[in-house]
Tab-separated table of C-alpha atoms and ligand atoms in Angstrom:
chain	number	residue	atom	x	y	z
A	35	MET	CA	78.082	53.941	-73.093
A	36	ILE	CA	80.274	52.305	-69.750
A	37	ILE	CA	80.550	48.784	-69.133
A	38	VAL	CA	81.583	48.991	-65.345
A	39	LEU	CA	83.523	46.157	-64.187
A	40	LYS	CA	83.374	44.015	-60.831
A	41	ALA	CA	86.225	44.515	-58.763
A	42	ASP	CA	89.848	43.391	-59.925
A	43	THR	CA	89.418	41.943	-62.789
A	44	PRO	CA	92.220	42.555	-64.646
A	45	PRO	CA	91.976	44.613	-67.797
A	46	ASP	CA	94.397	42.141	-70.151
A	47	SER	CA	92.394	39.166	-69.379
A	48	GLU	CA	91.186	37.402	-71.859
A	49	GLU	CA	87.881	38.131	-71.816
A	50	VAL	CA	88.053	41.498	-70.964
A	51	GLN	CA	89.956	41.594	-74.507
A	52	ARG	CA	87.203	39.497	-76.203
A	53	LEU	CA	84.005	42.434	-74.086
A	54	ILE	CA	86.167	44.512	-75.929
A	55	ALA	CA	86.695	43.102	-79.127
A	56	LEU	CA	83.577	42.890	-79.746
A	57	ALA	CA	82.597	47.102	-78.587
A	58	GLU	CA	85.171	47.345	-81.524
A	59	SER	CA	83.453	45.209	-83.850
A	60	TYR	CA	80.388	47.841	-84.165
A	61	PRO	CA	81.248	50.484	-86.738
A	62	GLU	CA	83.338	53.598	-85.518
A	63	VAL	CA	83.591	52.954	-82.162
A	64	ARG	CA	86.155	53.487	-79.862
A	65	THR	CA	87.078	52.334	-76.636
A	66	GLN	CA	89.012	53.440	-73.685
A	67	VAL	CA	90.021	51.375	-70.336
A	68	HIS	CA	89.466	53.513	-66.677
A	69	GLN	CA	91.028	51.941	-63.835
A	70	ILE	CA	90.258	53.245	-60.367
A	71	ARG	CA	92.494	52.396	-58.272
A	72	GLY	CA	91.466	52.317	-54.690
A	73	ALA	CA	93.183	51.778	-51.896
A	74	THR	CA	91.879	47.474	-51.864
A	75	ARG	CA	90.569	47.133	-54.639
A	76	THR	CA	90.963	47.766	-57.765
A	77	LEU	CA	87.863	49.097	-59.805
A	78	THR	CA	87.454	48.940	-64.314
A	79	GLU	CA	85.828	50.747	-66.917
A	80	ILE	CA	85.509	50.753	-70.252
A	81	TYR	CA	84.251	53.637	-72.084
A	82	LEU	CA	82.991	53.212	-75.474
A	83	LEU	CA	83.101	56.577	-77.189
A	84	GLY	CA	81.682	57.122	-80.911
A	85	SER	CA	78.041	55.716	-82.127
A	86	THR	CA	76.761	54.237	-79.024
A	87	GLY	CA	73.438	54.861	-79.074
A	88	VAL	CA	72.419	52.028	-81.440
A	89	ILE	CA	74.381	49.116	-79.958
A	90	PRO	CA	72.699	46.993	-78.213
A	91	THR	CA	73.710	46.732	-73.888
A	92	GLU	CA	72.473	42.762	-73.237
A	93	PRO	CA	76.341	40.795	-75.511
A	94	PHE	CA	78.153	43.315	-72.022
A	95	SER	CA	75.872	42.664	-69.411
A	96	GLU	CA	76.482	38.906	-69.978
A	97	PHE	CA	80.627	38.848	-69.821
A	98	ALA	CA	80.911	37.162	-66.639
A	99	CYS	CA	82.979	40.329	-65.434
A	100	VAL	CA	80.886	42.879	-66.159
A	101	GLU	CA	79.313	44.506	-62.804
A	102	ARG	CA	76.802	47.218	-65.021
A	103	VAL	CA	76.630	48.662	-68.405
A	104	VAL	CA	76.084	52.049	-68.458
A	105	ARG	CA	73.859	54.505	-70.971
A	106	ILE	CA	74.950	58.178	-70.182
A	107	THR	CA	73.563	61.073	-70.676
A	108	GLU	CA	74.455	63.750	-73.215
A	109	LYS	CA	76.012	66.020	-70.580
A	110	TYR	CA	79.674	65.276	-68.748
A	111	ARG	CA	79.956	61.892	-70.296
A	112	ALA	CA	83.190	61.401	-68.621
A	113	ILE	CA	82.855	62.973	-65.353
A	114	GLY	CA	79.070	63.349	-64.715
A	115	ARG	CA	76.508	60.505	-62.485
A	116	HIS	CA	74.398	59.701	-65.058
A	117	GLU	CA	71.731	59.976	-63.722
A	118	GLY	CA	73.281	58.470	-59.976
A	119	GLU	CA	73.946	55.765	-62.066
A	120	LEU	CA	78.142	56.076	-61.341
A	121	ASP	CA	79.841	56.068	-58.463
A	122	ASP	CA	82.389	58.125	-56.927
A	123	LEU	CA	85.761	58.217	-58.894
A	124	GLY	CA	87.930	59.116	-56.351
A	125	PHE	CA	91.476	58.560	-57.147
A	126	ASP	CA	94.997	57.652	-55.340
A	127	TYR	CA	97.961	59.425	-56.376
A	128	ASN	CA	101.504	58.976	-54.495
A	129	GLY	CA	99.548	57.628	-51.852
A	130	VAL	CA	96.927	59.877	-51.456
A	131	HIS	CA	93.545	58.984	-51.606
A	132	ILE	CA	91.764	61.518	-52.683
A	133	THR	CA	87.886	60.476	-52.857
A	134	GLN	CA	84.238	62.974	-52.639
A	135	ALA	CA	84.371	60.781	-49.499
A	136	GLY	CA	87.716	61.402	-48.291
A	137	PHE	CA	88.884	65.195	-46.954
A	138	GLN	CA	92.587	65.956	-47.419
A	139	VAL	CA	93.918	70.204	-46.141
A	140	PHE	CA	96.430	71.650	-47.916
A	141	PRO	CA	97.257	74.062	-46.367
A	142	GLY	CA	100.906	76.730	-48.059
A	143	LEU	CA	101.859	79.053	-49.914
A	144	CYS	CA	101.026	80.918	-53.156
A	145	ALA	CA	103.193	81.409	-53.681
A	146	VAL	CA	107.219	80.149	-53.791
A	147	ASP	CA	109.818	82.398	-52.762
A	148	THR	CA	112.203	82.088	-50.653
A	149	ARG	CA	113.893	77.849	-49.665
A	150	GLU	CA	113.850	79.012	-45.611
A	151	ASN	CA	109.665	80.166	-46.587
A	152	VAL	CA	109.204	77.347	-48.290
A	153	GLU	CA	111.377	75.092	-45.546
A	154	ARG	CA	109.536	76.551	-42.393
A	155	MET	CA	106.091	75.744	-44.074
A	156	PHE	CA	106.315	73.007	-44.693
A	157	ALA	CA	108.894	72.076	-41.126
A	158	ALA	CA	105.361	73.414	-39.402
A	159	LEU	CA	102.350	70.847	-41.741
A	160	ALA	CA	104.964	67.990	-41.309
A	161	GLU	CA	105.016	68.789	-37.659
A	162	ARG	CA	101.552	68.258	-37.806
A	163	GLY	CA	101.066	65.814	-39.954
A	164	ILE	CA	100.107	67.296	-43.136
A	165	GLU	CA	101.352	65.488	-46.003
A	166	THR	CA	99.724	68.071	-49.389
A	167	THR	CA	100.440	71.594	-49.277
A	168	ARG	CA	100.451	74.192	-52.231
A	169	ALA	CA	103.330	76.053	-53.614
A	170	GLY	CA	102.400	78.147	-57.037
A	171	ALA	CA	105.977	78.478	-58.991
A	172	TYR	CA	104.388	79.371	-61.908
A	173	LYS	CA	101.941	82.602	-61.131
A	174	PRO	CA	99.428	83.842	-63.305
A	175	ARG	CA	99.498	88.076	-62.533
A	176	THR	CA	96.555	90.480	-62.915
A	177	SER	CA	100.049	92.920	-63.727
A	178	PRO	CA	103.004	91.699	-66.280
A	179	TYR	CA	105.097	93.802	-63.246
A	180	ASP	CA	104.291	92.266	-60.680
A	181	PHE	CA	106.545	89.067	-59.381
A	182	GLN	CA	104.914	86.220	-62.083
A	183	GLY	CA	107.251	83.194	-59.633
A	184	HIS	CA	110.330	81.539	-59.660
A	185	GLY	CA	108.833	79.485	-62.327
A	186	ALA	CA	111.413	76.105	-63.516
A	187	GLU	CA	114.081	77.748	-61.483
A	188	CYS	CA	113.007	76.754	-58.129
A	189	LEU	CA	111.914	73.204	-58.313
A	190	PRO	CA	114.481	70.975	-58.020
A	191	TRP	CA	114.976	72.674	-54.732
A	192	LEU	CA	111.374	72.850	-53.920
A	193	PHE	CA	111.045	68.972	-54.504
A	194	GLU	CA	113.773	68.341	-52.192
A	195	LEU	CA	112.795	70.482	-48.955
A	196	ALA	CA	109.333	68.745	-49.722
A	197	GLY	CA	110.328	65.501	-50.024
A	198	GLU	CA	112.509	66.805	-47.069
A	199	HIS	CA	109.558	67.595	-44.927
A	200	GLY	CA	107.698	64.240	-46.221
A	201	MET	CA	105.255	66.513	-48.272
A	202	LYS	CA	103.868	63.299	-51.040
A	203	LEU	CA	101.184	66.278	-53.136
A	204	ILE	CA	102.066	69.928	-53.449
A	205	SER	CA	98.752	72.014	-55.877
A	206	MET	CA	101.089	73.933	-58.222
A	207	GLU	CA	98.815	76.277	-61.393
A	208	ILE	CA	100.528	75.337	-64.015
A	209	THR	CA	100.027	77.944	-66.545
A	210	HIS	CA	101.560	76.824	-69.810
A	211	GLU	CA	102.148	73.126	-71.384
A	212	SER	CA	105.298	73.677	-71.014
A	213	HIS	CA	105.365	73.344	-67.499
A	214	LEU	CA	103.788	70.442	-67.693
A	215	GLU	CA	106.370	69.356	-69.211
A	216	GLU	CA	109.373	71.024	-66.370
A	217	ILE	CA	107.455	69.967	-63.706
A	218	GLN	CA	107.980	66.141	-64.255
A	219	LYS	CA	111.356	67.041	-65.500
A	220	ALA	CA	112.004	67.854	-62.384
A	221	LEU	CA	109.926	65.787	-60.536
A	222	SER	CA	111.801	63.103	-62.073
A	223	GLN	CA	115.400	64.338	-61.491
A	224	SER	CA	114.569	64.872	-57.748
A	225	GLY	CA	113.763	60.946	-57.396
A	226	ASN	CA	110.376	61.405	-57.704
A	227	ALA	CA	110.632	62.481	-54.348
A	228	THR	CA	107.408	64.317	-53.825
A	229	GLY	CA	104.075	64.744	-56.299
A	230	VAL	CA	102.374	66.787	-57.750
A	231	MET	CA	98.710	68.094	-58.245
A	232	LEU	CA	98.284	70.328	-61.821
A	233	GLN	CA	95.853	73.460	-60.725
A	234	ILE	CA	94.353	75.183	-63.748
A	235	GLY	CA	94.192	78.845	-62.852
A	236	THR	CA	90.707	81.175	-62.569
A	237	ARG	CA	91.997	82.571	-66.011
A	238	ASN	CA	92.153	79.781	-67.527
A	239	ALA	CA	89.773	77.298	-66.784
A	240	GLN	CA	88.452	77.987	-70.595
A	241	ASN	CA	92.251	77.898	-71.843
A	242	PHE	CA	91.317	74.343	-73.935
A	243	GLU	CA	94.783	73.457	-75.194
A	244	LEU	CA	96.053	73.621	-71.670
A	245	LEU	CA	93.230	71.952	-70.429
A	246	LYS	CA	94.069	69.174	-73.088
A	247	ALA	CA	97.105	69.136	-72.364
A	248	VAL	CA	96.481	68.054	-69.272
A	249	GLY	CA	94.124	65.801	-69.929
A	250	GLN	CA	96.611	63.874	-72.223
A	251	GLN	CA	98.662	63.054	-70.159
A	252	THR	CA	97.865	60.810	-67.111
A	253	GLU	CA	100.138	60.311	-64.273
A	254	LEU	CA	99.475	63.226	-62.613
A	255	PRO	CA	96.411	64.553	-61.359
A	256	VAL	CA	94.756	68.324	-62.069
A	257	LEU	CA	93.598	70.715	-59.721
A	258	PHE	CA	90.928	72.811	-61.826
A	259	LYS	CA	89.603	75.684	-60.183
A	260	ARG	CA	86.057	77.446	-61.073
A	261	GLY	CA	85.827	79.515	-64.003
A	262	MET	CA	85.182	82.816	-62.102
A	263	GLY	CA	83.093	84.951	-64.946
A	264	ILE	CA	81.796	81.501	-65.871
A	265	THR	CA	78.700	79.422	-65.841
A	266	LEU	CA	79.195	76.105	-63.427
A	267	GLU	CA	78.303	74.237	-66.833
A	268	GLU	CA	80.872	75.917	-68.338
A	269	SER	CA	83.282	74.856	-66.192
A	270	LEU	CA	81.811	71.676	-65.351
A	271	ASN	CA	82.744	71.142	-69.490
A	272	ALA	CA	85.877	72.615	-68.751
A	273	CYS	CA	87.038	69.435	-66.624
A	274	GLU	CA	85.509	67.615	-69.661
A	275	TYR	CA	87.956	68.427	-71.643
A	276	VAL	CA	90.669	67.167	-69.341
A	277	ALA	CA	88.610	63.725	-68.997
A	278	SER	CA	88.090	62.907	-72.786
A	279	GLY	CA	91.899	63.481	-73.035
A	280	GLY	CA	91.953	60.014	-71.031
A	281	ASN	CA	92.512	62.065	-67.388
A	282	ARG	CA	90.072	60.902	-64.633
A	283	ARG	CA	91.748	62.514	-61.579
A	284	ILE	CA	90.439	64.995	-61.543
A	285	VAL	CA	89.438	67.311	-58.409
A	286	PHE	CA	86.898	70.674	-58.832
A	287	CYS	CA	87.620	73.616	-57.168
A	288	LEU	CA	85.245	76.410	-55.670
A	289	ARG	CA	87.602	79.445	-55.414
A	290	GLY	CA	84.349	82.375	-55.837
A	291	MET	CA	83.073	84.603	-58.222
A	292	LYS	CA	83.779	87.557	-59.408
A	293	THR	CA	80.987	90.194	-59.297
A	294	ASN	CA	81.077	93.178	-56.432
A	295	LEU	CA	77.870	90.828	-55.726
A	296	GLY	CA	80.832	89.816	-53.689
A	297	ASP	CA	81.851	92.721	-51.711
A	298	PRO	CA	84.369	93.493	-49.654
A	299	HIS	CA	85.505	89.336	-49.802
A	300	ARG	CA	87.281	89.298	-52.863
A	301	ASN	CA	85.180	87.062	-54.667
A	302	PHE	CA	81.460	86.755	-53.857
A	303	VAL	CA	82.031	82.519	-52.071
A	304	ASP	CA	80.266	80.142	-53.755
A	305	PHE	CA	80.539	77.381	-51.160
A	306	GLY	CA	76.836	76.556	-51.858
A	307	HIS	CA	77.594	74.596	-54.938
A	308	GLY	CA	80.480	71.843	-53.330
A	309	PRO	CA	76.530	69.542	-52.760
A	310	VAL	CA	75.353	70.279	-57.079
A	311	VAL	CA	78.766	69.447	-57.898
A	312	LYS	CA	78.677	66.573	-56.407
A	313	ARG	CA	75.601	65.029	-57.906
A	314	LEU	CA	76.536	66.210	-60.897
A	315	THR	CA	79.589	64.126	-61.363
A	316	ARG	CA	81.962	62.538	-59.724
A	317	LEU	CA	84.965	64.724	-59.166
A	318	PRO	CA	86.098	65.819	-55.381
A	319	VAL	CA	85.460	68.773	-54.632
A	320	CYS	CA	87.816	71.606	-53.467
A	321	ILE	CA	87.636	74.709	-51.630
A	322	ASP	CA	89.556	77.345	-51.765
A	323	PRO	CA	88.694	80.112	-48.475
A	324	SER	CA	92.398	82.361	-49.405
A	325	HIS	CA	91.269	83.406	-53.042
A	326	SER	CA	87.309	83.370	-52.438
A	327	VAL	CA	87.084	86.359	-49.218
A	328	GLY	CA	91.343	87.734	-50.014
A	329	LYS	CA	91.835	88.878	-47.489
A	330	ARG	CA	92.295	88.639	-42.663
A	331	SER	CA	89.165	90.371	-41.858
A	332	VAL	CA	87.984	89.682	-38.518
A	333	ALA	CA	83.634	89.323	-38.275
A	334	PRO	CA	82.492	90.856	-34.735
A	335	ASP	CA	81.400	86.856	-32.689
A	336	GLY	CA	86.382	86.901	-33.490
A	337	LEU	CA	86.800	84.356	-35.941
A	338	LEU	CA	88.487	85.560	-39.375
A	339	ASP	CA	86.276	85.250	-42.496
A	340	VAL	CA	88.361	82.553	-43.433
A	341	PHE	CA	87.507	80.975	-41.416
A	342	HIS	CA	83.938	81.458	-41.680
A	343	VAL	CA	83.731	80.193	-45.925
A	344	THR	CA	86.192	77.496	-45.034
A	345	ALA	CA	83.176	75.913	-42.174
A	346	GLN	CA	80.915	77.169	-44.610
A	347	GLY	CA	82.556	74.347	-47.373
A	348	VAL	CA	83.346	72.137	-45.331
A	349	ILE	CA	79.243	71.763	-43.990
A	350	ALA	CA	78.568	71.585	-47.143
A	351	GLY	CA	80.892	67.690	-47.305
A	352	ALA	CA	84.083	69.688	-49.210
A	353	ASN	CA	86.383	67.309	-49.963
A	354	LEU	CA	89.225	69.605	-49.729
A	355	VAL	CA	90.981	72.357	-48.274
A	356	LEU	CA	93.243	75.209	-50.594
A	357	VAL	CA	94.612	77.587	-48.260
A	358	ASP	CA	97.329	80.138	-48.375
A	359	PHE	CA	99.465	80.170	-45.203
A	360	HIS	CA	102.992	82.322	-45.225
A	361	PRO	CA	105.661	82.602	-41.910
A	362	HIS	CA	105.665	86.083	-43.129
A	363	PRO	CA	102.752	87.502	-45.420
A	364	GLU	CA	104.744	90.945	-45.490
A	365	GLU	CA	107.804	89.347	-47.340
A	366	ALA	CA	105.316	87.537	-49.354
A	367	LEU	CA	105.944	88.320	-52.943
A	368	CYS	CA	101.872	87.126	-53.835
A	369	ASP	CA	99.579	87.256	-52.095
A	370	GLY	CA	100.368	88.539	-48.545
A	371	PRO	CA	97.388	90.184	-47.278
A	372	GLN	CA	95.439	86.760	-47.442
A	373	ALA	CA	96.794	84.261	-45.531
A	374	LEU	CA	97.103	83.039	-42.925
A	375	LEU	CA	100.123	82.633	-40.696
A	376	LEU	CA	101.717	80.358	-39.080
A	377	SER	CA	100.279	80.644	-35.819
A	378	GLU	CA	96.741	80.139	-37.270
A	379	LEU	CA	97.542	77.179	-38.138
A	380	GLN	CA	96.659	74.281	-36.164
A	381	PRO	CA	93.185	76.562	-34.465
A	382	PHE	CA	92.545	76.473	-38.624
A	383	LEU	CA	92.588	72.636	-38.137
A	384	ASP	CA	90.836	72.456	-35.103
A	385	ASP	CA	88.309	74.673	-35.793
A	386	ILE	CA	87.748	73.128	-39.337
A	387	GLN	CA	87.661	69.241	-37.874
A	388	ILE	CA	84.898	70.513	-35.282
A	389	VAL	CA	82.626	71.457	-38.513
A	390	ARG	CA	84.284	68.419	-40.043
A	391	ASP	CA	82.964	65.945	-37.490
A	392	ALA	CA	79.615	67.738	-38.180
A	393	TYR	CA	79.009	66.905	-41.218
A	394	GLU	CA	79.833	63.235	-40.691
A	395	GLU	CA	77.293	63.196	-38.465
A	396	ARG	CA	74.751	65.232	-39.835
A	397	LEU	CA	75.853	61.844	-42.738
A	398	ARG	CA	74.853	59.559	-40.110
A	399	ARG	CA	71.747	60.997	-38.865
A	400	VAL	CA	70.490	61.059	-42.448
A	401	ALA	CA	71.519	57.494	-43.233
A	402	SER	CA	69.608	56.001	-40.393
A	403	SER	CA	66.606	58.210	-40.922
A	404	LEU	CA	67.321	56.740	-44.479
A	405	GLY	CA	67.404	53.854	-42.647
A	406	ALA	CA	64.400	54.290	-40.530
A	407	SER	CA	61.671	54.812	-43.194
B	628	PEP	C1	96.214	80.373	-56.393
B	628	PEP	O1	95.233	79.332	-56.795
B	628	PEP	O2	97.253	80.826	-56.164
B	628	PEP	C2	95.487	80.996	-58.099
B	628	PEP	C3	95.714	81.767	-58.214
B	628	PEP	O3	93.790	80.903	-58.226
B	628	PEP	P1	92.468	81.375	-58.303
B	628	PEP	O4	93.065	80.772	-59.862
B	628	PEP	O5	91.617	80.804	-57.910
B	628	PEP	O6	92.867	82.796	-58.838
B	629	MN	MN1	96.958	84.216	-54.798
């Protein structure tokens, strides 16, 4: 059961404390309080966990501070929309507001390599007012002989450069629980010069211990990459591991599926699932066109396949775009062949804007036709 409080109700108020005490007076019922800080108001939800099936809703609805009491369905307890009863679960982190309605682009390096390349990348973003990026320090590689990322060693200078260039949020994969502590330590030593969104890579989509670890901390948001060879339901359940631990700041990222049917792309593009994820869950949806396409093929119309698939995701309402760029792809230590060039940054952003505008226009039209009917 989820009790949604009226906006801006302070969770430590006497009334809310009475409500929590009432909930916990039922046998084997625990509560978790979740606050969602929006740009203009704060929403609080109280989750009743345990044997809640027999608890009546009325005693809770009677509290003046309660907006709604929602009986949750079995599936996706923490992240689900519960048959449309719950709204989008956005979040604010380090000044960035991420929701199912918003839109942000995260262009950046697949892997951190040299200080010069990081600087060039950040400078190009800052010039265009972009404050969100990607930069991998821990790289999961198919071969143990390939570059594994600079790891903790690069974090101090990476965060310092991010701060200097006004980067507010870096999406960065972790492959082991210990990386979380390394990142937290380096962030705090940098005076929180930037923020980090912990990326769970497709290869770790069912690494339940890692999912629990990122779920049990609530400081850093999580970008979960869909498992490449498992069902959507299994991937969403993996997000439940994160959310049930207490961390509801999760973004679900589509990055293509591993199947030969996707050839000649690296993965079979699955961006049509964006609206499905939004319908089933409250999570904002990201697309990763680089790891889906995996190369720089150009279509006969002159547009790179990466541009085309990005447009497919954005026209379907994607909220974030995670995309590989590199100032010198030939020097990249990971995934150079799929990286876009800095000279392609502005054309890419312009192309995306055309599509995002078209998506917003589609929304206006559907809203007005629904209003008319
Ligand atoms: C990445 O984004 O760097 C990455 C390795 O992605 P994925 O886990 O989707 O393969
Ligand atoms: Mn990569």
